[in-house]
PDB file of C-alpha atoms in Angstrom:
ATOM      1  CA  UNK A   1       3.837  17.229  15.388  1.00  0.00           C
ATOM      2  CA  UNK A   2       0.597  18.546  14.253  1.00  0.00           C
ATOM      3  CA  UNK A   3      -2.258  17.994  17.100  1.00  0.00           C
ATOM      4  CA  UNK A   4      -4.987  17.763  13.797  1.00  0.00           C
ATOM      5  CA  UNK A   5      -3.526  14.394  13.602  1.00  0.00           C
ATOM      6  CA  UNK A   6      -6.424  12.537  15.768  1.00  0.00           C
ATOM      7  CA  UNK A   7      -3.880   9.626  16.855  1.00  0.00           C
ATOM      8  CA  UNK A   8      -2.032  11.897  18.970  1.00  0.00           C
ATOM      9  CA  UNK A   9      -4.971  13.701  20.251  1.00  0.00           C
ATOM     10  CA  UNK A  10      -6.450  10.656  21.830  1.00  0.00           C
ATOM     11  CA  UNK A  11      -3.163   9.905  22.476  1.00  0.00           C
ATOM     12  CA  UNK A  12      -2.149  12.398  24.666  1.00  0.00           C
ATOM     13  CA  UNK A  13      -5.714  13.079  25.762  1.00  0.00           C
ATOM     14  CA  UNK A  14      -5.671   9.385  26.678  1.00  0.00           C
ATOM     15  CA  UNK A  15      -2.689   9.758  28.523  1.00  0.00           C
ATOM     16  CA  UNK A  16      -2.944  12.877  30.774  1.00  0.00           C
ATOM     17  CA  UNK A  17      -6.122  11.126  31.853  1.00  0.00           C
ATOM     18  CA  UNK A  18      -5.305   8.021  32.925  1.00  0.00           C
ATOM     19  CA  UNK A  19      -2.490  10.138  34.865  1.00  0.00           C
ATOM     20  CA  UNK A  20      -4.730  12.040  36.652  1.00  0.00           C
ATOM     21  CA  UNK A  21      -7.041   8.905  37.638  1.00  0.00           C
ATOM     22  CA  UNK A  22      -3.761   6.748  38.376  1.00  0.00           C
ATOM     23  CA  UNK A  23      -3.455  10.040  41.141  1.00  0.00           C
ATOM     24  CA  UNK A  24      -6.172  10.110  42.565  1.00  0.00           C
ATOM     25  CA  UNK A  25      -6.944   6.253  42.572  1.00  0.00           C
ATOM     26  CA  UNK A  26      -3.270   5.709  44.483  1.00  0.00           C
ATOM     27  CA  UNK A  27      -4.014   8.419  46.991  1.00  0.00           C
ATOM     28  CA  UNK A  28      -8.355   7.507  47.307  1.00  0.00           C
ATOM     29  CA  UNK A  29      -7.605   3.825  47.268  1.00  0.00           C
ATOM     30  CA  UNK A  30      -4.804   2.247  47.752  1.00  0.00           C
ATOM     31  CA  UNK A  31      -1.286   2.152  44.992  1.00  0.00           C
ATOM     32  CA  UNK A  32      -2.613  -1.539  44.265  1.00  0.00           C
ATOM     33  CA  UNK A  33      -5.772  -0.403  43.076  1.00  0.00           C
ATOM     34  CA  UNK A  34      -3.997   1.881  40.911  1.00  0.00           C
ATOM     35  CA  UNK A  35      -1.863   0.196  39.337  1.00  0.00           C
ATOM     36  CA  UNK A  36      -4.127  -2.054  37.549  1.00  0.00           C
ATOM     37  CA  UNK A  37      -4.390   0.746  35.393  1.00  0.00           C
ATOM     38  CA  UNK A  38      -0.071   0.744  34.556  1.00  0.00           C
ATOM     39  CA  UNK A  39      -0.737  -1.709  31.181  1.00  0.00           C
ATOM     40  CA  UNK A  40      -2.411   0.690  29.610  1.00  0.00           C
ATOM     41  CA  UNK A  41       1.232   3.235  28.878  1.00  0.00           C
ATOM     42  CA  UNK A  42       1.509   0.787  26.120  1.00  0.00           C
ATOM     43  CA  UNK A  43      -1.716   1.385  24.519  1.00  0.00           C
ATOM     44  CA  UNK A  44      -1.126   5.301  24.555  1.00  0.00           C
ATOM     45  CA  UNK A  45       2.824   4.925  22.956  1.00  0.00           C
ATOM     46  CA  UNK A  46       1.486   2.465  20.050  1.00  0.00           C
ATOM     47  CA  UNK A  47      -1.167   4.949  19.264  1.00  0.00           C
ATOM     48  CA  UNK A  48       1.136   7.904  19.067  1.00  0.00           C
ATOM     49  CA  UNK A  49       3.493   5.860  17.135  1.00  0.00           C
ATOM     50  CA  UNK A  50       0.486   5.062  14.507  1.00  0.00           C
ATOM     51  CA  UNK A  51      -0.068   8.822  14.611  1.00  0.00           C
ATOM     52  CA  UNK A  52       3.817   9.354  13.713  1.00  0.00           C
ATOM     53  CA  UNK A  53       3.348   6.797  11.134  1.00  0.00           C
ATOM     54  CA  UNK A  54       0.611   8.434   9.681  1.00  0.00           C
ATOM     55  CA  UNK A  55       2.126  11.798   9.508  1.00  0.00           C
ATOM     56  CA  UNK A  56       5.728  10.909   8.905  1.00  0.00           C
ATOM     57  CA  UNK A  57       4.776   7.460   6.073  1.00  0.00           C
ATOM     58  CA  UNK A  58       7.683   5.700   4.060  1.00  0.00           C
ATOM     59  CA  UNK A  59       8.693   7.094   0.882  1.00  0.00           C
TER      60      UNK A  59
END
């Protein structure tokens, strides 16, 4: 896994983030509040899948 590949840097960039807001939204607000943010896992596995894609293609 190369991190050059910009998929998985926004990827995991996009990820730790929305961790780290999900925290402090559940513990500042309320776990209601924060899990309106839960739909977005999905966004941050098909982008590092593209990024696998990219780096690993079909021969």
């Amino acid at each position: 896994m190369h991190t050059r590949n910009r998929y998985y840097r926004i990827a995991l960039i996009g990820l730790a983030l929305q961790i780290v807001l999900q925290a402090v939204l559940f513990f500042a607000v309320g776990p209601y509040f924060a899990s309106i943010l839960s739909p977005l896992y999905s966004v941050w596995i098909i982008l590092f899948v593209v990024g696998w894609r990219k780096e690993h293609p079909r021969r």
